[in-house]
Amino acid sequence: PTRRSSDLVAWDPRGVYLGFAWHSPTPPATVNESLNYLNDAVELYIGVSHPPGKIAEADLHLIIDHANRAQVYPASGAPVDAGTRSIVTAVQATTGGFIAEAFMPREAFGAPVLAANQPYAFELQIDEHQFEQDGGKVRPAYWLFATPNPAIDPACKQPQCDTGYWGTLLLLEP
């Protein structure tokens, strides 16, 4: 059995919709109920395009775990429930994985308007975690992300530290 994912992005003038399916040979795991990035989860990054660098306050870093614990992790400060940003999420368990859906209003990621052919900074990361048997430490079993950019933060090799990891989401004409 292999790990695999598929995703779908759609949009209208109100916001962006993401559908995401994850399949793994190991059952979904909850390691920490309040820090959902330690669980099997999908992390979404979206923002108004800007040069690579540190994540901006207006950028959205949304994490949805397999039990639909959805949190927004701001550039500074503590995580907040996704509902406080009017983000709607749903999760459904599947055989060997889960499906997560989210609707993110444009205001949640700093977009004054959404329009066709407008690029947005975008990245998707998958977290699959498991306990190490010796010592009970948590370690990532499988993460998807791009090559590190040591010019920004050599100690942090994740999209949350460096928008240089992010790709581009180009909204197409409906």
CSV table of N, CA and C in Angstrom, one decimal:
chain,number,residue,atom,x,y,z
A,1,PRO,N,0.8,-1.2,0.0
A,1,PRO,CA,0.0,0.0,0.0
A,1,PRO,C,0.9,1.3,0.0
A,2,THR,N,0.4,2.3,-0.7
A,2,THR,CA,1.2,3.5,-0.8
A,2,THR,C,0.3,4.7,-0.2
A,3,ARG,N,1.1,5.7,0.1
A,3,ARG,CA,0.4,7.0,0.5
A,3,ARG,C,0.1,7.8,-0.8
A,4,ARG,N,-1.1,8.3,-0.9
A,4,ARG,CA,-1.4,9.2,-2.0
A,4,ARG,C,-2.4,10.2,-1.6
A,5,SER,N,-2.5,11.2,-2.4
A,5,SER,CA,-3.5,12.3,-2.2
A,5,SER,C,-4.0,12.8,-3.5
A,6,SER,N,-5.1,13.4,-3.4
A,6,SER,CA,-5.7,14.2,-4.5
A,6,SER,C,-6.4,15.4,-4.0
A,7,ASP,N,-6.4,16.4,-4.8
A,7,ASP,CA,-7.1,17.6,-4.3
A,7,ASP,C,-7.8,18.3,-5.4
A,8,LEU,N,-8.7,19.2,-5.0
A,8,LEU,CA,-9.5,20.0,-5.9
A,8,LEU,C,-9.7,21.4,-5.4
A,9,VAL,N,-9.5,22.3,-6.2
A,9,VAL,CA,-9.7,23.7,-5.8
A,9,VAL,C,-10.7,24.3,-6.7
A,10,ALA,N,-11.7,25.0,-6.2
A,10,ALA,CA,-12.7,25.8,-6.9
A,10,ALA,C,-12.8,27.1,-6.3
A,11,TRP,N,-13.4,28.1,-7.0
A,11,TRP,CA,-13.5,29.4,-6.4
A,11,TRP,C,-14.8,30.1,-7.0
A,12,ASP,N,-15.2,31.1,-6.3
A,12,ASP,CA,-16.2,32.1,-6.8
A,12,ASP,C,-15.8,33.4,-6.2
A,13,PRO,N,-16.5,34.5,-6.5
A,13,PRO,CA,-16.1,35.8,-5.9
A,13,PRO,C,-16.1,35.9,-4.4
A,14,ARG,N,-16.8,35.0,-3.7
A,14,ARG,CA,-16.8,35.0,-2.2
A,14,ARG,C,-15.6,34.4,-1.6
A,15,GLY,N,-15.0,33.3,-2.3
A,15,GLY,CA,-13.9,32.6,-1.6
A,15,GLY,C,-13.4,31.4,-2.4
A,16,VAL,N,-12.5,30.7,-1.8
A,16,VAL,CA,-11.9,29.5,-2.4
A,16,VAL,C,-12.4,28.2,-1.6
A,17,TYR,N,-12.7,27.2,-2.4
A,17,TYR,CA,-13.1,25.9,-1.8
A,17,TYR,C,-11.9,24.9,-2.1
A,18,LEU,N,-11.6,24.1,-1.1
A,18,LEU,CA,-10.6,23.1,-1.2
A,18,LEU,C,-11.2,21.7,-0.8
A,19,GLY,N,-11.0,20.7,-1.7
A,19,GLY,CA,-11.4,19.4,-1.3
A,19,GLY,C,-10.1,18.6,-1.4
A,20,PHE,N,-9.9,17.7,-0.4
A,20,PHE,CA,-8.6,17.0,-0.3
A,20,PHE,C,-8.9,15.6,0.2
A,21,ALA,N,-8.3,14.6,-0.5
A,21,ALA,CA,-8.4,13.2,-0.1
A,21,ALA,C,-7.0,12.6,0.2
A,22,TRP,N,-6.9,11.9,1.3
A,22,TRP,CA,-5.6,11.4,1.7
A,22,TRP,C,-5.8,9.9,2.0
A,23,HIS,N,-4.9,9.1,1.4
A,23,HIS,CA,-4.9,7.6,1.6
A,23,HIS,C,-3.5,7.2,2.2
A,24,SER,N,-3.6,6.4,3.2
A,24,SER,CA,-2.3,6.0,3.8
A,24,SER,C,-2.5,4.5,4.3
A,25,PRO,N,-1.5,3.7,4.3
A,25,PRO,CA,-1.6,2.4,4.8
A,25,PRO,C,-1.8,2.3,6.4
A,26,THR,N,-1.5,3.4,7.1
A,26,THR,CA,-1.7,3.4,8.5
A,26,THR,C,-2.9,4.2,8.9
A,27,PRO,N,-3.7,3.8,9.9
A,27,PRO,CA,-4.9,4.5,10.2
A,27,PRO,C,-4.6,5.9,10.7
A,28,PRO,N,-5.6,6.8,10.5
A,28,PRO,CA,-5.3,8.2,11.0
A,28,PRO,C,-5.0,8.2,12.5
A,29,ALA,N,-4.1,9.1,12.9
A,29,ALA,CA,-3.6,9.1,14.3
A,29,ALA,C,-3.9,10.5,14.9
A,30,THR,N,-4.3,10.5,16.2
A,30,THR,CA,-4.4,11.7,17.0
A,30,THR,C,-3.3,11.6,18.0
A,31,VAL,N,-2.3,12.5,17.9
A,31,VAL,CA,-1.2,12.6,18.9
A,31,VAL,C,-1.5,13.6,19.9
A,32,ASN,N,-2.1,14.7,19.5
A,32,ASN,CA,-2.4,15.9,20.4
A,32,ASN,C,-3.7,16.6,20.0
A,33,GLU,N,-4.7,16.6,20.9
A,33,GLU,CA,-6.0,17.2,20.5
A,33,GLU,C,-5.9,18.7,20.3
A,34,SER,N,-5.0,19.4,21.0
A,34,SER,CA,-5.0,20.9,20.9
A,34,SER,C,-4.0,21.4,19.9
A,35,LEU,N,-3.0,20.6,19.5
A,35,LEU,CA,-2.0,21.0,18.5
A,35,LEU,C,-2.2,20.1,17.3
A,36,ASN,N,-3.2,20.4,16.5
A,36,ASN,CA,-3.6,19.5,15.4
A,36,ASN,C,-2.6,19.2,14.4
A,37,TYR,N,-1.5,20.0,14.3
A,37,TYR,CA,-0.5,19.7,13.3
A,37,TYR,C,0.3,18.5,13.7
A,38,LEU,N,0.2,18.0,15.0
A,38,LEU,CA,0.8,16.8,15.4
A,38,LEU,C,0.0,15.6,15.0
A,39,ASN,N,-1.2,15.8,14.5
A,39,ASN,CA,-2.0,14.6,14.1
A,39,ASN,C,-1.9,14.4,12.6
A,40,ASP,N,-2.6,13.4,12.1
A,40,ASP,CA,-2.7,13.3,10.6
A,40,ASP,C,-3.6,14.4,10.1
A,41,ALA,N,-3.0,15.3,9.3
A,41,ALA,CA,-3.7,16.5,8.9
A,41,ALA,C,-3.3,17.0,7.6
A,42,VAL,N,-4.0,17.9,7.0
A,42,VAL,CA,-3.6,18.7,5.8
A,42,VAL,C,-3.5,20.1,6.2
A,43,GLU,N,-2.4,20.7,5.8
A,43,GLU,CA,-2.1,22.1,6.0
A,43,GLU,C,-2.2,22.9,4.7
A,44,LEU,N,-2.9,24.0,4.7
A,44,LEU,CA,-3.1,24.8,3.6
A,44,LEU,C,-2.6,26.2,3.8
A,45,TYR,N,-1.8,26.7,2.9
A,45,TYR,CA,-1.3,28.0,2.9
A,45,TYR,C,-1.8,28.8,1.7
A,46,ILE,N,-2.4,29.9,1.9
A,46,ILE,CA,-2.9,30.8,0.8
A,46,ILE,C,-2.7,32.2,1.2
A,47,GLY,N,-2.4,33.0,0.2
A,47,GLY,CA,-2.2,34.5,0.5
A,47,GLY,C,-2.1,35.2,-0.8
A,48,VAL,N,-2.2,36.5,-0.7
A,48,VAL,CA,-2.0,37.4,-1.8
A,48,VAL,C,-0.5,37.3,-2.2
A,49,SER,N,-0.2,37.1,-3.4
A,49,SER,CA,1.2,36.9,-3.9
A,49,SER,C,2.1,38.0,-3.4
A,50,HIS,N,3.2,37.6,-2.9
A,50,HIS,CA,4.3,38.5,-2.4
A,50,HIS,C,5.6,37.9,-2.6
A,51,PRO,N,6.7,38.6,-2.5
A,51,PRO,CA,8.0,38.0,-2.6
A,51,PRO,C,8.2,36.9,-1.6
A,52,PRO,N,9.0,35.9,-1.8
A,52,PRO,CA,9.4,34.9,-0.8
A,52,PRO,C,9.9,35.5,0.4
A,53,GLY,N,9.6,35.0,1.6
A,53,GLY,CA,10.0,35.5,2.8
A,53,GLY,C,9.2,34.9,3.9
A,54,LYS,N,9.2,35.6,5.0
A,54,LYS,CA,8.4,35.2,6.2
A,54,LYS,C,6.9,35.3,5.9
A,55,ILE,N,6.1,34.4,6.5
A,55,ILE,CA,4.7,34.5,6.3
A,55,ILE,C,4.1,35.8,6.8
A,56,ALA,N,3.2,36.4,6.1
A,56,ALA,CA,2.6,37.7,6.5
A,56,ALA,C,1.4,37.5,7.3
A,57,GLU,N,1.0,38.5,8.1
A,57,GLU,CA,-0.2,38.4,9.0
A,57,GLU,C,-1.4,38.1,8.2
A,58,ALA,N,-1.5,38.6,7.0
A,58,ALA,CA,-2.8,38.4,6.2
A,58,ALA,C,-2.8,37.1,5.5
A,59,ASP,N,-1.7,36.4,5.4
A,59,ASP,CA,-1.7,35.0,4.8
A,59,ASP,C,-2.4,34.0,5.7
A,60,LEU,N,-3.0,33.0,5.1
A,60,LEU,CA,-3.7,32.1,5.8
A,60,LEU,C,-3.0,30.7,5.9
A,61,HIS,N,-2.8,30.3,7.1
A,61,HIS,CA,-2.2,28.9,7.4
A,61,HIS,C,-3.3,28.2,8.1
A,62,LEU,N,-4.0,27.3,7.4
A,62,LEU,CA,-5.1,26.5,8.0
A,62,LEU,C,-4.7,25.1,8.1
A,63,ILE,N,-4.9,24.5,9.2
A,63,ILE,CA,-4.7,23.1,9.4
A,63,ILE,C,-6.0,22.4,9.8
A,64,ILE,N,-6.3,21.3,9.1
A,64,ILE,CA,-7.5,20.5,9.4
A,64,ILE,C,-7.0,19.1,9.6
A,65,ASP,N,-7.2,18.5,10.8
A,65,ASP,CA,-6.8,17.2,11.0
A,65,ASP,C,-8.0,16.2,10.7
A,66,HIS,N,-7.7,14.9,10.8
A,66,HIS,CA,-8.6,13.9,10.4
A,66,HIS,C,-9.9,13.8,11.2
A,67,ALA,N,-9.9,14.5,12.4
A,67,ALA,CA,-11.1,14.6,13.2
A,67,ALA,C,-11.8,15.9,13.1
A,68,ASN,N,-11.4,16.7,12.1
A,68,ASN,CA,-12.0,18.0,11.8
A,68,ASN,C,-11.7,19.0,12.9
A,69,ARG,N,-10.6,18.9,13.5
A,69,ARG,CA,-10.1,20.0,14.4
A,69,ARG,C,-9.4,21.0,13.4
A,70,ALA,N,-10.1,22.1,13.2
A,70,ALA,CA,-9.5,23.1,12.2
A,70,ALA,C,-9.1,24.3,12.9
A,71,GLN,N,-7.8,24.7,12.7
A,71,GLN,CA,-7.2,25.8,13.3
A,71,GLN,C,-6.5,26.7,12.3
A,72,VAL,N,-6.5,28.0,12.6
A,72,VAL,CA,-5.7,28.9,11.8
A,72,VAL,C,-4.5,29.3,12.7
A,73,TYR,N,-3.3,29.2,12.1
A,73,TYR,CA,-2.1,29.5,12.7
A,73,TYR,C,-1.6,30.8,12.2
A,74,PRO,N,-1.8,31.9,12.9
A,74,PRO,CA,-1.3,33.3,12.4
A,74,PRO,C,0.2,33.4,12.4
A,75,ALA,N,0.7,34.4,11.7
A,75,ALA,CA,2.1,34.6,11.6
A,75,ALA,C,2.7,34.8,13.0
A,76,SER,N,1.9,35.4,13.9
A,76,SER,CA,2.3,35.6,15.3
A,76,SER,C,1.1,35.3,16.2
A,77,GLY,N,1.3,34.9,17.4
A,77,GLY,CA,0.3,34.6,18.3
A,77,GLY,C,-0.2,33.1,18.3
A,78,ALA,N,-1.2,32.8,19.1
A,78,ALA,CA,-1.6,31.5,19.3
A,78,ALA,C,-2.6,31.1,18.2
A,79,PRO,N,-2.7,29.8,17.9
A,79,PRO,CA,-3.7,29.3,16.9
A,79,PRO,C,-5.1,29.6,17.4
A,80,VAL,N,-6.0,29.8,16.4
A,80,VAL,CA,-7.4,30.1,16.7
A,80,VAL,C,-8.3,29.1,15.9
A,81,ASP,N,-9.5,28.9,16.4
A,81,ASP,CA,-10.5,28.1,15.7
A,81,ASP,C,-10.8,28.7,14.4
A,82,ALA,N,-10.8,27.8,13.3
A,82,ALA,CA,-11.0,28.3,12.0
A,82,ALA,C,-12.4,29.1,11.8
A,83,GLY,N,-13.4,28.7,12.6
A,83,GLY,CA,-14.6,29.4,12.5
A,83,GLY,C,-14.6,30.9,12.9
A,84,THR,N,-13.6,31.3,13.6
A,84,THR,CA,-13.4,32.7,13.9
A,84,THR,C,-13.1,33.5,12.7
A,85,ARG,N,-12.6,32.9,11.6
A,85,ARG,CA,-12.3,33.6,10.4
A,85,ARG,C,-13.4,33.2,9.3
A,86,SER,N,-14.5,32.7,9.8
A,86,SER,CA,-15.6,32.3,8.9
A,86,SER,C,-15.3,31.2,7.9
A,87,ILE,N,-14.3,30.4,8.3
A,87,ILE,CA,-13.9,29.3,7.5
A,87,ILE,C,-14.8,28.1,7.9
A,88,VAL,N,-15.3,27.4,6.9
A,88,VAL,CA,-16.2,26.2,7.1
A,88,VAL,C,-15.4,25.0,6.7
A,89,THR,N,-15.4,24.0,7.6
A,89,THR,CA,-14.6,22.7,7.2
A,89,THR,C,-15.5,21.5,7.5
A,90,ALA,N,-15.2,20.4,6.8
A,90,ALA,CA,-15.8,19.1,7.1
A,90,ALA,C,-14.8,18.0,6.8
A,91,VAL,N,-14.9,16.9,7.5
A,91,VAL,CA,-14.0,15.8,7.3
A,91,VAL,C,-14.9,14.5,7.4
A,92,GLN,N,-14.5,13.6,6.5
A,92,GLN,CA,-15.2,12.3,6.5
A,92,GLN,C,-14.1,11.2,6.4
A,93,ALA,N,-14.2,10.2,7.3
A,93,ALA,CA,-13.3,9.1,7.3
A,93,ALA,C,-13.6,8.2,6.1
A,94,THR,N,-12.5,7.7,5.5
A,94,THR,CA,-12.7,6.7,4.4
A,94,THR,C,-11.9,5.5,4.8
A,95,THR,N,-12.0,4.4,4.0
A,95,THR,CA,-11.2,3.3,4.2
A,95,THR,C,-9.8,3.7,3.9
A,96,GLY,N,-8.9,3.6,4.9
A,96,GLY,CA,-7.5,4.0,4.6
A,96,GLY,C,-7.2,5.5,4.5
A,97,GLY,N,-8.0,6.3,5.1
A,97,GLY,CA,-7.7,7.7,5.0
A,97,GLY,C,-8.8,8.6,5.4
A,98,PHE,N,-8.9,9.8,4.8
A,98,PHE,CA,-9.9,10.8,5.1
A,98,PHE,C,-10.1,11.8,4.0
A,99,ILE,N,-11.2,12.4,3.9
A,99,ILE,CA,-11.5,13.5,3.0
A,99,ILE,C,-11.7,14.7,3.8
A,100,ALA,N,-11.1,15.8,3.5
A,100,ALA,CA,-11.3,17.1,4.2
A,100,ALA,C,-11.7,18.1,3.1
A,101,GLU,N,-12.6,19.0,3.6
A,101,GLU,CA,-13.1,20.1,2.7
A,101,GLU,C,-13.1,21.4,3.5
A,102,ALA,N,-12.8,22.5,2.8
A,102,ALA,CA,-12.8,23.8,3.5
A,102,ALA,C,-13.3,24.8,2.5
A,103,PHE,N,-14.1,25.8,3.0
A,103,PHE,CA,-14.4,27.0,2.2
A,103,PHE,C,-13.7,28.1,3.0
A,104,MET,N,-12.9,28.9,2.3
A,104,MET,CA,-12.2,30.0,2.9
A,104,MET,C,-12.6,31.3,2.2
A,105,PRO,N,-13.3,32.2,2.9
A,105,PRO,CA,-13.7,33.4,2.4
A,105,PRO,C,-12.5,34.3,2.0
A,106,ARG,N,-12.6,35.0,1.0
A,106,ARG,CA,-11.4,35.8,0.5
A,106,ARG,C,-10.8,36.7,1.6
A,107,GLU,N,-11.6,37.2,2.5
A,107,GLU,CA,-11.1,38.0,3.6
A,107,GLU,C,-10.2,37.3,4.5
A,108,ALA,N,-10.4,35.9,4.6
A,108,ALA,CA,-9.6,35.1,5.5
A,108,ALA,C,-8.1,35.1,5.1
A,109,PHE,N,-7.8,35.4,3.8
A,109,PHE,CA,-6.4,35.4,3.4
A,109,PHE,C,-6.0,36.7,2.7
A,110,GLY,N,-6.7,37.8,3.1
A,110,GLY,CA,-6.3,39.1,2.7
A,110,GLY,C,-6.5,39.5,1.2
A,111,ALA,N,-7.5,38.8,0.5
A,111,ALA,CA,-7.8,39.2,-0.8
A,111,ALA,C,-9.0,40.1,-0.9
A,112,PRO,N,-8.8,41.3,-1.4
A,112,PRO,CA,-9.9,42.3,-1.4
A,112,PRO,C,-11.0,41.8,-2.4
A,113,VAL,N,-10.5,41.2,-3.5
A,113,VAL,CA,-11.5,40.6,-4.5
A,113,VAL,C,-10.8,39.4,-5.0
A,114,LEU,N,-11.6,38.4,-5.6
A,114,LEU,CA,-11.1,37.3,-6.3
A,114,LEU,C,-11.4,37.5,-7.8
A,115,ALA,N,-10.5,37.2,-8.6
A,115,ALA,CA,-10.7,37.4,-10.0
A,115,ALA,C,-10.0,36.3,-10.8
A,116,ALA,N,-10.5,36.0,-12.0
A,116,ALA,CA,-9.9,35.1,-12.9
A,116,ALA,C,-8.5,35.6,-13.3
A,117,ASN,N,-7.6,34.7,-13.5
A,117,ASN,CA,-6.2,35.0,-13.9
A,117,ASN,C,-5.4,35.8,-12.9
A,118,GLN,N,-5.9,35.9,-11.7
A,118,GLN,CA,-5.1,36.5,-10.6
A,118,GLN,C,-4.4,35.4,-9.8
A,119,PRO,N,-3.0,35.5,-9.7
A,119,PRO,CA,-2.3,34.5,-9.0
A,119,PRO,C,-2.3,34.8,-7.5
A,120,TYR,N,-2.3,33.7,-6.7
A,120,TYR,CA,-2.3,33.7,-5.3
A,120,TYR,C,-1.2,32.8,-4.8
A,121,ALA,N,-0.5,33.1,-3.8
A,121,ALA,CA,0.5,32.2,-3.2
A,121,ALA,C,-0.2,31.1,-2.5
A,122,PHE,N,0.3,29.8,-2.8
A,122,PHE,CA,-0.5,28.7,-2.3
A,122,PHE,C,0.5,27.5,-2.1
A,123,GLU,N,0.2,26.7,-1.0
A,123,GLU,CA,0.9,25.5,-0.7
A,123,GLU,C,0.1,24.6,0.0
A,124,LEU,N,0.3,23.3,-0.1
A,124,LEU,CA,-0.4,22.2,0.5
A,124,LEU,C,0.6,21.3,1.2
A,125,GLN,N,0.4,21.0,2.4
A,125,GLN,CA,1.3,20.1,3.1
A,125,GLN,C,0.5,19.0,3.8
A,126,ILE,N,1.0,17.8,3.8
A,126,ILE,CA,0.4,16.7,4.5
A,126,ILE,C,1.2,16.3,5.7
A,127,ASP,N,0.5,16.1,6.8
A,127,ASP,CA,1.2,15.7,8.0
A,127,ASP,C,0.7,14.3,8.4
A,128,GLU,N,1.5,13.3,8.4
A,128,GLU,CA,1.2,12.0,9.0
A,128,GLU,C,2.2,11.7,10.1
A,129,HIS,N,1.7,11.6,11.3
A,129,HIS,CA,2.5,11.4,12.4
A,129,HIS,C,2.3,10.1,13.1
A,130,GLN,N,3.3,9.7,13.8
A,130,GLN,CA,3.1,8.4,14.6
A,130,GLN,C,4.1,8.5,15.8
A,131,PHE,N,3.8,7.7,16.8
A,131,PHE,CA,4.7,7.6,17.9
A,131,PHE,C,5.9,6.7,17.6
A,132,GLU,N,7.0,7.2,18.1
A,132,GLU,CA,8.2,6.3,18.1
A,132,GLU,C,8.0,5.4,19.3
A,133,GLN,N,8.3,4.1,19.1
A,133,GLN,CA,8.0,3.2,20.2
A,133,GLN,C,9.0,3.3,21.3
A,134,ASP,N,10.2,3.8,21.1
A,134,ASP,CA,11.2,4.0,22.1
A,134,ASP,C,11.2,5.4,22.6
A,135,GLY,N,10.6,5.6,23.8
A,135,GLY,CA,10.6,6.9,24.4
A,135,GLY,C,9.3,7.7,24.2
A,136,GLY,N,8.4,7.2,23.3
A,136,GLY,CA,7.1,7.9,23.1
A,136,GLY,C,7.2,9.2,22.5
A,137,LYS,N,8.3,9.5,21.7
A,137,LYS,CA,8.4,10.8,21.0
A,137,LYS,C,7.5,10.8,19.8
A,138,VAL,N,7.1,11.9,19.4
A,138,VAL,CA,6.3,12.1,18.2
A,138,VAL,C,7.3,12.4,17.0
A,139,ARG,N,7.1,11.8,15.9
A,139,ARG,CA,7.9,12.2,14.8
A,139,ARG,C,7.1,12.2,13.5
A,140,PRO,N,7.4,13.1,12.6
A,140,PRO,CA,6.6,13.1,11.3
A,140,PRO,C,7.0,11.8,10.5
A,141,ALA,N,6.0,11.1,10.1
A,141,ALA,CA,6.2,9.9,9.3
A,141,ALA,C,6.3,10.3,7.8
A,142,TYR,N,5.6,11.3,7.4
A,142,TYR,CA,5.5,11.6,6.0
A,142,TYR,C,5.0,13.1,5.8
A,143,TRP,N,5.8,13.9,5.3
A,143,TRP,CA,5.4,15.3,5.0
A,143,TRP,C,5.7,15.6,3.6
A,144,LEU,N,4.9,16.3,2.9
A,144,LEU,CA,5.1,16.8,1.6
A,144,LEU,C,5.4,18.3,1.6
A,145,PHE,N,6.6,18.7,1.2
A,145,PHE,CA,6.8,20.1,1.0
A,145,PHE,C,8.1,20.3,0.1
A,146,ALA,N,8.3,21.5,-0.3
A,146,ALA,CA,9.3,21.8,-1.3
A,146,ALA,C,10.7,21.8,-0.6
A,147,THR,N,11.7,22.1,-1.5
A,147,THR,CA,13.1,22.2,-1.0
A,147,THR,C,13.3,23.4,-0.1
A,148,PRO,N,14.1,23.2,0.9
A,148,PRO,CA,14.3,24.4,1.9
A,148,PRO,C,15.0,25.5,1.2
A,149,ASN,N,14.8,26.7,1.7
A,149,ASN,CA,15.4,27.9,1.3
A,149,ASN,C,16.2,28.5,2.5
A,150,PRO,N,17.5,28.1,2.6
A,150,PRO,CA,18.3,28.5,3.8
A,150,PRO,C,18.5,30.0,3.9
A,151,ALA,N,18.2,30.8,2.9
A,151,ALA,CA,18.4,32.2,2.9
A,151,ALA,C,17.4,32.9,3.8
A,152,ILE,N,16.2,32.2,4.0
A,152,ILE,CA,15.2,32.8,4.9
A,152,ILE,C,15.3,32.4,6.3
A,153,ASP,N,15.4,31.1,6.5
A,153,ASP,CA,15.5,30.5,7.9
A,153,ASP,C,16.1,29.1,7.8
A,154,PRO,N,17.4,29.0,7.9
A,154,PRO,CA,18.0,27.7,7.7
A,154,PRO,C,17.6,26.6,8.8
A,155,ALA,N,17.1,27.1,9.9
A,155,ALA,CA,16.7,26.2,11.0
A,155,ALA,C,15.3,25.6,10.8
A,156,CYS,N,14.5,26.3,9.9
A,156,CYS,CA,13.1,25.9,9.7
A,156,CYS,C,12.9,25.6,8.2
A,157,LYS,N,12.6,24.3,8.0
A,157,LYS,CA,12.5,23.9,6.6
A,157,LYS,C,11.0,23.5,6.3
A,158,GLN,N,10.1,24.5,6.5
A,158,GLN,CA,8.7,24.3,6.3
A,158,GLN,C,8.1,25.5,5.7
A,159,PRO,N,7.0,25.4,5.0
A,159,PRO,CA,6.3,26.5,4.5
A,159,PRO,C,5.8,27.5,5.5
A,160,GLN,N,5.7,27.2,6.8
A,160,GLN,CA,5.2,28.1,7.8
A,160,GLN,C,6.3,29.2,8.1
A,161,CYS,N,7.5,28.9,7.7
A,161,CYS,CA,8.6,29.8,8.0
A,161,CYS,C,9.0,30.6,6.7
A,162,ASP,N,8.7,30.0,5.6
A,162,ASP,CA,9.3,30.6,4.3
A,162,ASP,C,8.3,30.4,3.2
A,163,THR,N,7.7,31.5,2.7
A,163,THR,CA,6.8,31.5,1.6
A,163,THR,C,7.5,31.1,0.3
A,164,GLY,N,8.8,31.0,0.3
A,164,GLY,CA,9.5,30.5,-0.9
A,164,GLY,C,9.2,29.1,-1.2
A,165,TYR,N,8.6,28.4,-0.2
A,165,TYR,CA,8.2,27.0,-0.4
A,165,TYR,C,6.9,27.0,-1.3
A,166,TRP,N,6.1,28.1,-1.2
A,166,TRP,CA,4.8,28.1,-1.7
A,166,TRP,C,4.9,28.1,-3.3
A,167,GLY,N,3.9,27.5,-3.8
A,167,GLY,CA,3.7,27.6,-5.3
A,167,GLY,C,2.7,28.7,-5.6
A,168,THR,N,2.1,28.6,-6.8
A,168,THR,CA,1.1,29.6,-7.2
A,168,THR,C,-0.2,29.0,-7.5
A,169,LEU,N,-1.3,29.6,-7.1
A,169,LEU,CA,-2.6,29.2,-7.4
A,169,LEU,C,-3.2,30.2,-8.4
A,170,LEU,N,-3.5,29.8,-9.6
A,170,LEU,CA,-4.0,30.7,-10.6
A,170,LEU,C,-5.5,30.4,-10.8
A,171,LEU,N,-6.4,31.4,-10.5
A,171,LEU,CA,-7.8,31.1,-10.6
A,171,LEU,C,-8.2,31.3,-12.1
A,172,LEU,N,-8.8,30.2,-12.6
A,172,LEU,CA,-9.2,30.2,-14.0
A,172,LEU,C,-10.7,30.7,-14.2
A,173,GLU,N,-10.9,31.2,-15.3
A,173,GLU,CA,-12.3,31.7,-15.7
A,173,GLU,C,-13.3,30.6,-15.6
A,174,PRO,N,-14.4,30.8,-14.9
A,174,PRO,CA,-15.4,29.7,-14.7
A,174,PRO,C,-16.0,29.3,-16.1
